[in-house]
Coordinates of C-alpha atoms in Angstrom, one line a residue:
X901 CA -26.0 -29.7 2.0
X902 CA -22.8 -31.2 3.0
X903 CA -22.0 -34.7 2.0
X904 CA -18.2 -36.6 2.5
X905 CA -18.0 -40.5 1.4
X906 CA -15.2 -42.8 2.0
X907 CA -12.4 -40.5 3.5
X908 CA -9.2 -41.8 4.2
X909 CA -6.9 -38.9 5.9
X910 CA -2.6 -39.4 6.2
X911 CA -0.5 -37.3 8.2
X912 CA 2.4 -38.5 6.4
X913 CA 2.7 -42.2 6.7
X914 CA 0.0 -42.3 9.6
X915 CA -3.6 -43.4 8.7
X916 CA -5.9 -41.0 10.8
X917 CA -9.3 -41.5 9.0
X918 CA -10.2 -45.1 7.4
X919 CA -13.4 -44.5 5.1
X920 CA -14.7 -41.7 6.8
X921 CA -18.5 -40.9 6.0
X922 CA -20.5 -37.8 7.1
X923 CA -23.5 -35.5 5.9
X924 CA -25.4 -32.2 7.3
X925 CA -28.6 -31.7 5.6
X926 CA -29.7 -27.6 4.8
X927 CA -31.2 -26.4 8.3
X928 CA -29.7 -29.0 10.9
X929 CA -27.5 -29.0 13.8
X930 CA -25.3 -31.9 14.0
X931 CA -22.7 -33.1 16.5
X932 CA -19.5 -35.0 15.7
X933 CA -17.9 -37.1 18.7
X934 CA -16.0 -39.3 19.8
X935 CA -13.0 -40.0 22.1
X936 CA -9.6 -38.3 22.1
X937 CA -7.9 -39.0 19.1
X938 CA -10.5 -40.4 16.9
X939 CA -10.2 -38.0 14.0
X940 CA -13.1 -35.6 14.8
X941 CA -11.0 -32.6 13.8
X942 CA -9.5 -34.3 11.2
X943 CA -12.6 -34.8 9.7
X944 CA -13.3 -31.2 10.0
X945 CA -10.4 -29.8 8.7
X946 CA -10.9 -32.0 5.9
X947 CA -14.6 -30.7 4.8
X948 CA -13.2 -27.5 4.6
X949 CA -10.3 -27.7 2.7
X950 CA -7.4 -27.5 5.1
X951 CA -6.7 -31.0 4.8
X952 CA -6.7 -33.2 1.8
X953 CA -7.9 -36.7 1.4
X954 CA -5.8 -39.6 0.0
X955 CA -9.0 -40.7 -1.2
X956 CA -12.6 -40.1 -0.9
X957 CA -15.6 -37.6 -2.0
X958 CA -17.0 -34.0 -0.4
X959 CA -19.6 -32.6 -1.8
X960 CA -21.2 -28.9 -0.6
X961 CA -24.5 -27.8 -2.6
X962 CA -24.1 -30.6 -5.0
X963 CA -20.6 -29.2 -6.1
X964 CA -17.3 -31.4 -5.3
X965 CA -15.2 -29.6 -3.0
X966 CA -12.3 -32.1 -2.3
X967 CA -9.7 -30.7 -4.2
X968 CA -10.6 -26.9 -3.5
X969 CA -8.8 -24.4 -1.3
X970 CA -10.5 -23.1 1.5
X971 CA -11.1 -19.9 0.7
X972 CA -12.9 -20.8 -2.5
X973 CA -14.9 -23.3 0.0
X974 CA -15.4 -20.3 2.1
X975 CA -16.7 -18.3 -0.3
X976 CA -19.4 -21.0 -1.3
X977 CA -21.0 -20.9 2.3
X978 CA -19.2 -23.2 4.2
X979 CA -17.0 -21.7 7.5
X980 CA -15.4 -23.1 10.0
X981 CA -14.5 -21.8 13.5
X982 CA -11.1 -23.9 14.6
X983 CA -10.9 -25.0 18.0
X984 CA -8.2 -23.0 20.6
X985 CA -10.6 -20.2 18.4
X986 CA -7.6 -19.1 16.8
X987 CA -8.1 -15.2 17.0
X988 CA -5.1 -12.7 16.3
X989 CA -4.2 -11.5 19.5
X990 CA -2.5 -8.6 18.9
X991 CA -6.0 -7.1 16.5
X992 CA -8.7 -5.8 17.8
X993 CA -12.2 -7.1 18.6
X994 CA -13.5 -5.1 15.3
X995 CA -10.6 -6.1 13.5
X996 CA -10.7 -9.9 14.1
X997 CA -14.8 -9.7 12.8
X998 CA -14.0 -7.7 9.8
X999 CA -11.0 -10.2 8.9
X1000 CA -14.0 -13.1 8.9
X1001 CA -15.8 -11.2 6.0
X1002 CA -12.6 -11.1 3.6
X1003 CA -14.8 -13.3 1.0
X1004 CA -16.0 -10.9 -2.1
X1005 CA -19.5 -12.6 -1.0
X1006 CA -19.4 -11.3 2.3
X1007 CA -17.5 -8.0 1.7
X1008 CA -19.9 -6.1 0.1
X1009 CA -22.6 -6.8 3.3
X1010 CA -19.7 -6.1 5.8
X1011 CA -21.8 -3.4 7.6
X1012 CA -24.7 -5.4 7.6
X1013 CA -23.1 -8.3 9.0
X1014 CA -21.6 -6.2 11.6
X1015 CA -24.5 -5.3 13.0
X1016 CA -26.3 -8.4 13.2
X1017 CA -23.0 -10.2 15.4
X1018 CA -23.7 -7.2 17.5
X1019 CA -27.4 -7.7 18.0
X1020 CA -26.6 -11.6 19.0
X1021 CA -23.5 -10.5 20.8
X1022 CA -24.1 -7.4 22.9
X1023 CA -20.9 -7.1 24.1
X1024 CA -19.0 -7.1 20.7
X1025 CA -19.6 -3.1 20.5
X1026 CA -18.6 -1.9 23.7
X1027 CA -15.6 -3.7 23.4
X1028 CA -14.7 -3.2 19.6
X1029 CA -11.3 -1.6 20.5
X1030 CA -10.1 -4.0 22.9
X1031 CA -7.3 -6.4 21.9
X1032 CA -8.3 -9.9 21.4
X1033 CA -5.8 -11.6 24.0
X1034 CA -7.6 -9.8 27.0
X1035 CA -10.6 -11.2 26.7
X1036 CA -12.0 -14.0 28.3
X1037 CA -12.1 -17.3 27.0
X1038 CA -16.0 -17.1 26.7
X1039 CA -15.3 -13.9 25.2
X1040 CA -13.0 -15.0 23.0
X1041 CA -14.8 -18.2 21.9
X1042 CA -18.2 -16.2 21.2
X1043 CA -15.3 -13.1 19.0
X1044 CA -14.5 -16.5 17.0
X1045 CA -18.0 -17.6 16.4
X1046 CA -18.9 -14.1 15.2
X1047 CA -16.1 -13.9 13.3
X1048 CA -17.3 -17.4 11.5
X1049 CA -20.8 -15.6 11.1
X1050 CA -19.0 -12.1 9.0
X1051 CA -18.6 -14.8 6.1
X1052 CA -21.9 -15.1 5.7
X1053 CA -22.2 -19.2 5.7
X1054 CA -25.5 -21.1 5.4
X1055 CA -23.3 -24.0 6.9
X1056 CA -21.3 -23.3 10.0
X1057 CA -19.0 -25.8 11.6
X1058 CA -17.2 -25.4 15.3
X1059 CA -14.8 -27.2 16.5
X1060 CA -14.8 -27.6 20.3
X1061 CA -17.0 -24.6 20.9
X1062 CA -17.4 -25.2 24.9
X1063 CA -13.6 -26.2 25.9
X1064 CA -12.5 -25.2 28.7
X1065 CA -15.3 -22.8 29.5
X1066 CA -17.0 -22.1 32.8
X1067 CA -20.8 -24.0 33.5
X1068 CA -22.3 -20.5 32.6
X1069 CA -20.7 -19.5 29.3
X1070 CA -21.1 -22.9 28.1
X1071 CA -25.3 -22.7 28.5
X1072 CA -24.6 -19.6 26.9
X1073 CA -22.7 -20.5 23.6
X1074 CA -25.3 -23.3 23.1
X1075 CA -28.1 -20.7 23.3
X1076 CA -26.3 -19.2 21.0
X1077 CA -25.9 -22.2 18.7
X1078 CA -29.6 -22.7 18.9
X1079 CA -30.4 -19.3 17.8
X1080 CA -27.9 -18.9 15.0
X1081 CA -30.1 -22.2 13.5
X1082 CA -33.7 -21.6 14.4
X1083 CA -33.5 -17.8 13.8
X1084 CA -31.2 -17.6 10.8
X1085 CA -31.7 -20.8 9.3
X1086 CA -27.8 -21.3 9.3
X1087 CA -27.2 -25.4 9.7
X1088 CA -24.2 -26.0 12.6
X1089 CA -22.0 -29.0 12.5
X1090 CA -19.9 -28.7 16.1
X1091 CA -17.1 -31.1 17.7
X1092 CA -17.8 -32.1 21.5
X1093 CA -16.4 -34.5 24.1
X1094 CA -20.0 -34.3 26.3
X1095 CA -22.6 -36.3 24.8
X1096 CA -24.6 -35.3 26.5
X1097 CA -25.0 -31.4 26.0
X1098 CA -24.0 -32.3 22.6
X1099 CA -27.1 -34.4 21.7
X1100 CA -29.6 -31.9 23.8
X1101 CA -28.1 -29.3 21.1
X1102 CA -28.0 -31.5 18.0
X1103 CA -30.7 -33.3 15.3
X1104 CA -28.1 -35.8 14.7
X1105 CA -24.8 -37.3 15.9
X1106 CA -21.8 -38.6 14.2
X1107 CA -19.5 -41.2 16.4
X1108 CA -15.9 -42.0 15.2
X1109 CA -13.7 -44.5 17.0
X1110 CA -10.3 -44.7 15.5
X1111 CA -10.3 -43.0 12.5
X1112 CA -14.0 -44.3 11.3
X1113 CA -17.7 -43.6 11.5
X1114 CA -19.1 -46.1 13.6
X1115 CA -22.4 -44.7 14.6
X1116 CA -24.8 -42.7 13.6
X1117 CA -28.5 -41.4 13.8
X1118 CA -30.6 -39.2 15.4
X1119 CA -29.7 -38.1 19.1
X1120 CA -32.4 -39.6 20.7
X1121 CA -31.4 -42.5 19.3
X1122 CA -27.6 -42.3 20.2
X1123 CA -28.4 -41.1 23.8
X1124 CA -29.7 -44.8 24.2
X1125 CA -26.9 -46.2 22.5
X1126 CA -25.1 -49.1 24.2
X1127 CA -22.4 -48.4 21.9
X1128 CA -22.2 -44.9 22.3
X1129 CA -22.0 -45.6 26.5
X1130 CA -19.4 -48.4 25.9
X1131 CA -17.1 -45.7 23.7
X1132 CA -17.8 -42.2 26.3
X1133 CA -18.4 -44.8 29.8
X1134 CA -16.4 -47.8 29.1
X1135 CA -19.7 -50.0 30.3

């Protein structure tokens, strides 16, 4: 579904990614890690348009993507939830989910879309009115995965979904994650610094060290790694 071959990513003269690979296949959940500063968000923002490549190739459904703005990229099915969540603070609950279907895809099934955030997150009616900035971070993080569902994606990605949240609200979000892929078929692609939650969520894992893929495979695979315990333990 989503394919990216030999990235290289400048921040002006800076080098963050060095022949960056990736792919999410229709239906999966796959994690991204790595250490701080290894270009996992980089590679993100890249796949969905808010960075561009020096040099290298994105594909989404077959169709190259690399050159496209993100709200075109949007609008093909591919969303992305930025991590701090990024909500409007001073909108409502309501308001920030309608924002997320702005797509002339998603538009016309606004209603619809509504109503199935709701059913998978109870709490987004009774607190439709509230302001985003006095919710809870949980809160806030599961408004901002919502709002990611309103544009109607078959790919979803989610950058740092459990920073900084409590034990509880992070089992939660990755029930959450589980059900928006079994039940609605959506495929995830998520950032996190635990490999170990991250693998338990994910069909398959991505590792970057400095700017390049250096491991990948399925997550029982990488939960054996000696690699992957010499990168996240230093053994």
């Amino acid at each position: 579904m989503l394919e990216a071959r030999g990235l290289d990513v400048l921040y002006g003269d800076y080098q963050i990614l060095w022949n960056a690979h990736f792919r999410a296949d229709a239906g999966e959940v796959v994690a991204i890690l790595g250490p701080n500063g290894a270009g996992k968000s980089t590679l993100m923002n890249t796949l969905s348009g808010l960075v561009r490549a020096r040099n290298g190739e994105i594909t989404f459904k077959g169709q190259p993507i690399a050159s496209m703005p993100p709200h075109r990229i949007v609008g093909l099915g591919l969303a992305h939830v930025l991590e701090r969540r990024r909500l409007f603070p001073y909108l409502t609950v309501r308001e920030n989910l309608i924002l997320g279907a702005y797509n002339r895809s998603a538009r016309a099934h606004r209603e619809q879309s509504l109503a199935d955030v709701e059913a998978l997150f109870p709490f987004l009616r009774a607190q439709a009115g509230q302001l985003a900035h006095t919710l809870s971070g949980g809160e806030q993080q599961m408004v901002a995965i919502a709002r990611g569902l309103m544009a109607r994606p078959s790919l979803l990605m989610i950058d740092e979904p459990f920073l900084g949240l409590a034990p509880r609200v992070v089992e939660q979000i990755a029930e959450i994650i589980g059900t928006i892929n079994r039940e609605r078929g959506i495929a995830v692609v998520f950032i996190e610094q635990n490999v170990e939650l991250a693998l338990r969520l994910a069909h398959r894992g991505y590792v970057l060290e400095s700017g390049r893929t250096i491991l990948e495979g399925p997550s029982s695979a990488l939960l054996g790694s000696a690699d992957v315990k010499r990168i996240f333990l230093g053994h």
